[in-house]
Amino acid sequence: MSKGGRKPQGFQVGPEMWVRLSVVTCDAEGAPVEDAPIETSFVFGYGALLPALELGIEGLPQGAKKSLSVKPEDAFGVRDPKAVLEVLRDEFPDDVAEGDVFDADEDDGDEAPGGMVLLRVLEVTPETVILDRNHPLAGQKVRFDVEVLEVRPADEAEISAAESAILADEPQAAPLIPAASLLRGGTRRYTKDPSGA
């Protein structure tokens, strides 16, 4: 015990603890998918991380480092063949090419837009463009190299905010690595033909 109180290292990742992590995500080949580690903070136990990642860090003390291998279904999901779409070629710019990525608003019928979706171009033919909506890491076993930077008891306001997010049904387990951040060279905007074609 240090002079003047508890050592910060005395706290471990667990329920109602505020945690700050540094995370490096590596793809199936073991290559980092980001240029630098991602730092994130959250109240543990409220769905802020993928469940497999949360389970893997529980009990770690401040300063701990750990590598966690996560199966596709517990990471960014398995590849969904239904997420490969065929769209008319004339809905895209003339210079569309394989490997291009477009972002588009995902809408659910007449409801408000459901957020952004990335459309990766798999193939371009004279008549159609084949697009993939799967997350770039879908279907891959990924490795998370985690460092616990800070652990402390969460205060009432932080716990209340975490509870409110769950009650409001806000997506707590948002991807730690957003699909857009994995793309080199950025995206272009795709707007569906107003006629609904």
Coordinates of C-alpha atoms in Angstrom, one line a residue:
M1 CA 0.0 0.0 0.0
S2 CA 1.4 3.4 -1.0
K3 CA 1.5 6.4 1.3
G4 CA -1.8 8.4 1.2
G5 CA -4.2 5.6 0.2
R6 CA -4.7 2.7 -2.1
K7 CA -2.6 1.9 -5.1
P8 CA -4.5 2.2 -8.3
Q9 CA -3.3 -1.3 -9.3
G10 CA -5.5 -2.7 -6.5
F11 CA -8.6 -2.5 -8.7
Q12 CA -9.6 -5.2 -11.2
V13 CA -11.9 -5.1 -14.2
G14 CA -15.3 -6.2 -13.0
P15 CA -18.9 -5.1 -12.6
E16 CA -19.5 -1.3 -12.2
M17 CA -15.8 -0.5 -12.6
W18 CA -14.8 2.2 -15.0
V19 CA -12.2 0.9 -17.4
R20 CA -9.9 2.5 -20.0
L21 CA -8.4 0.1 -22.5
S22 CA -5.9 0.3 -25.4
V23 CA -6.8 -2.3 -28.0
V24 CA -5.0 -3.4 -31.1
T25 CA -7.1 -5.6 -33.4
C26 CA -5.4 -8.0 -35.8
D27 CA -7.0 -9.9 -38.7
A28 CA -6.9 -13.6 -39.4
E29 CA -3.3 -13.3 -40.7
G30 CA -2.2 -11.5 -37.5
A31 CA -1.8 -8.1 -39.2
P32 CA -3.0 -5.0 -37.2
V33 CA -6.1 -3.5 -38.9
E34 CA -5.5 0.0 -37.6
D35 CA -2.4 2.2 -37.8
A36 CA -2.5 2.9 -34.1
P37 CA -4.1 1.3 -31.0
I38 CA -7.7 2.3 -30.3
E39 CA -8.4 3.7 -26.8
T40 CA -11.8 3.2 -25.3
S41 CA -13.4 3.7 -21.9
F42 CA -16.6 2.4 -20.4
V43 CA -18.4 1.0 -17.4
F44 CA -17.8 -2.7 -17.3
G45 CA -20.9 -5.0 -17.4
Y46 CA -23.2 -2.8 -19.5
G47 CA -22.5 -4.2 -22.9
A48 CA -20.0 -1.7 -24.1
L49 CA -17.7 -4.4 -25.6
L50 CA -18.2 -7.6 -27.6
P51 CA -19.3 -10.2 -25.0
A52 CA -16.2 -12.4 -25.8
L53 CA -13.9 -9.5 -25.2
E54 CA -15.6 -8.4 -22.0
L55 CA -15.4 -12.0 -20.7
G56 CA -11.7 -12.1 -21.6
I57 CA -10.7 -9.0 -19.7
E58 CA -12.7 -9.6 -16.5
G59 CA -10.5 -9.8 -13.4
L60 CA -7.5 -8.1 -15.1
P61 CA -5.7 -5.4 -13.0
Q62 CA -4.6 -2.0 -14.2
G63 CA -1.4 -2.4 -16.3
A64 CA -2.3 -5.9 -17.4
K65 CA -1.8 -7.0 -21.1
K66 CA -3.6 -9.8 -22.7
S67 CA -4.1 -11.3 -26.2
L68 CA -7.5 -12.7 -27.0
S69 CA -8.4 -14.8 -30.0
V70 CA -12.1 -14.5 -30.9
K71 CA -14.0 -16.7 -33.3
P72 CA -15.8 -15.0 -36.2
E73 CA -19.3 -15.5 -34.7
D74 CA -18.2 -13.8 -31.5
A75 CA -16.3 -11.0 -33.2
F76 CA -17.6 -9.3 -36.4
G77 CA -20.0 -12.2 -37.4
V78 CA -19.8 -14.8 -40.1
R79 CA -20.0 -13.7 -43.7
D80 CA -23.6 -13.5 -44.9
P81 CA -24.1 -14.5 -48.5
K82 CA -27.4 -12.5 -48.6
A83 CA -25.3 -9.3 -47.9
V84 CA -23.9 -9.6 -51.5
L85 CA -26.0 -7.4 -53.7
E86 CA -26.3 -6.9 -57.4
V87 CA -27.2 -3.3 -58.5
L88 CA -27.7 -1.8 -62.0
R89 CA -24.4 -0.4 -63.4
D90 CA -26.0 3.0 -64.3
E91 CA -26.6 3.8 -60.6
F92 CA -22.9 4.3 -60.1
P93 CA -20.3 6.8 -61.4
D94 CA -18.6 5.9 -64.7
D95 CA -15.2 5.3 -62.9
V96 CA -16.6 2.7 -60.4
A97 CA -14.0 -0.1 -60.0
E98 CA -13.5 -3.3 -58.1
G99 CA -12.3 -2.5 -54.6
D100 CA -14.1 0.9 -54.4
V101 CA -16.1 1.4 -51.2
F102 CA -19.3 3.5 -51.0
D103 CA -21.2 4.6 -48.0
A104 CA -25.0 4.7 -48.1
D105 CA -27.8 5.3 -45.7
E106 CA -29.4 2.1 -44.6
D107 CA -33.2 2.6 -44.5
D108 CA -35.8 0.1 -43.3
G109 CA -38.7 0.7 -45.6
D110 CA -40.6 3.9 -44.7
E111 CA -38.8 4.3 -41.3
A112 CA -36.1 6.7 -40.6
P113 CA -32.6 5.8 -41.9
G114 CA -31.1 3.0 -39.9
G115 CA -27.5 4.3 -40.1
M116 CA -24.6 4.1 -42.4
V117 CA -23.8 0.9 -44.3
L118 CA -20.6 0.3 -46.3
L119 CA -20.9 -1.2 -49.8
R120 CA -17.6 -2.7 -51.1
V121 CA -17.4 -3.3 -54.9
L122 CA -16.6 -6.9 -55.6
E123 CA -17.1 -6.8 -59.4
V124 CA -18.1 -4.4 -62.2
T125 CA -19.8 -5.7 -65.4
P126 CA -21.2 -3.7 -68.2
E127 CA -24.7 -4.2 -66.8
T128 CA -24.3 -4.5 -63.0
V129 CA -22.1 -3.8 -59.9
I130 CA -21.7 -6.6 -57.3
L131 CA -21.6 -5.1 -53.8
D132 CA -20.7 -6.6 -50.4
R133 CA -22.3 -5.2 -47.2
N134 CA -20.5 -7.6 -44.9
H135 CA -18.1 -6.0 -42.3
P136 CA -14.5 -6.3 -43.7
L137 CA -13.6 -8.6 -40.8
A138 CA -16.7 -10.8 -41.1
G139 CA -15.8 -14.5 -41.2
Q140 CA -12.4 -13.9 -39.7
K141 CA -11.0 -15.1 -36.4
V142 CA -9.5 -11.9 -34.9
R143 CA -7.1 -11.2 -32.2
F144 CA -7.4 -8.4 -29.7
D145 CA -4.2 -7.3 -28.0
V146 CA -5.5 -5.5 -24.9
E147 CA -3.8 -3.3 -22.3
V148 CA -5.7 -2.2 -19.2
L149 CA -4.7 1.5 -18.9
E150 CA -6.9 2.4 -15.9
V151 CA -9.5 0.8 -13.6
R152 CA -11.4 2.5 -10.9
P153 CA -14.9 2.3 -9.3
A154 CA -17.4 4.0 -11.6
D155 CA -19.2 7.0 -10.1
E156 CA -23.0 7.3 -9.9
A157 CA -23.2 9.5 -13.0
E158 CA -21.2 7.0 -15.1
I159 CA -23.3 4.1 -14.0
S160 CA -26.5 6.0 -14.6
A161 CA -25.4 6.9 -18.1
A162 CA -24.6 3.2 -18.8
E163 CA -28.0 2.1 -17.5
S164 CA -29.8 4.8 -19.5
A165 CA -28.1 3.7 -22.7
I166 CA -29.3 0.1 -22.1
L167 CA -32.8 1.2 -21.3
A168 CA -32.9 3.5 -24.3
D169 CA -31.9 0.4 -26.3
E170 CA -28.8 2.3 -27.7
P171 CA -26.4 -0.1 -29.3
Q172 CA -23.9 -0.6 -26.5
A173 CA -21.9 -3.3 -28.4
A174 CA -21.1 -1.0 -31.3
P175 CA -18.1 -2.4 -33.1
L176 CA -14.9 -1.5 -31.4
I177 CA -13.5 -1.2 -34.9
P178 CA -16.0 0.6 -37.1
A179 CA -15.9 -0.9 -40.6
A180 CA -15.1 2.5 -42.1
S181 CA -11.9 2.8 -40.2
L182 CA -10.6 -0.4 -41.9
L183 CA -10.6 1.2 -45.3
R184 CA -7.6 2.7 -47.0
G185 CA -8.4 5.7 -49.1
G186 CA -11.8 6.5 -47.7
T187 CA -15.3 6.0 -49.1
R188 CA -17.5 7.7 -51.7
R189 CA -21.1 8.5 -51.3
Y190 CA -23.8 6.2 -52.9
T191 CA -27.3 7.6 -53.2
K192 CA -30.1 5.4 -54.4
D193 CA -32.0 6.5 -57.5
P194 CA -34.9 8.6 -56.2
S195 CA -37.3 6.5 -58.3
G196 CA -36.4 3.6 -55.9
A197 CA -34.7 1.6 -58.6

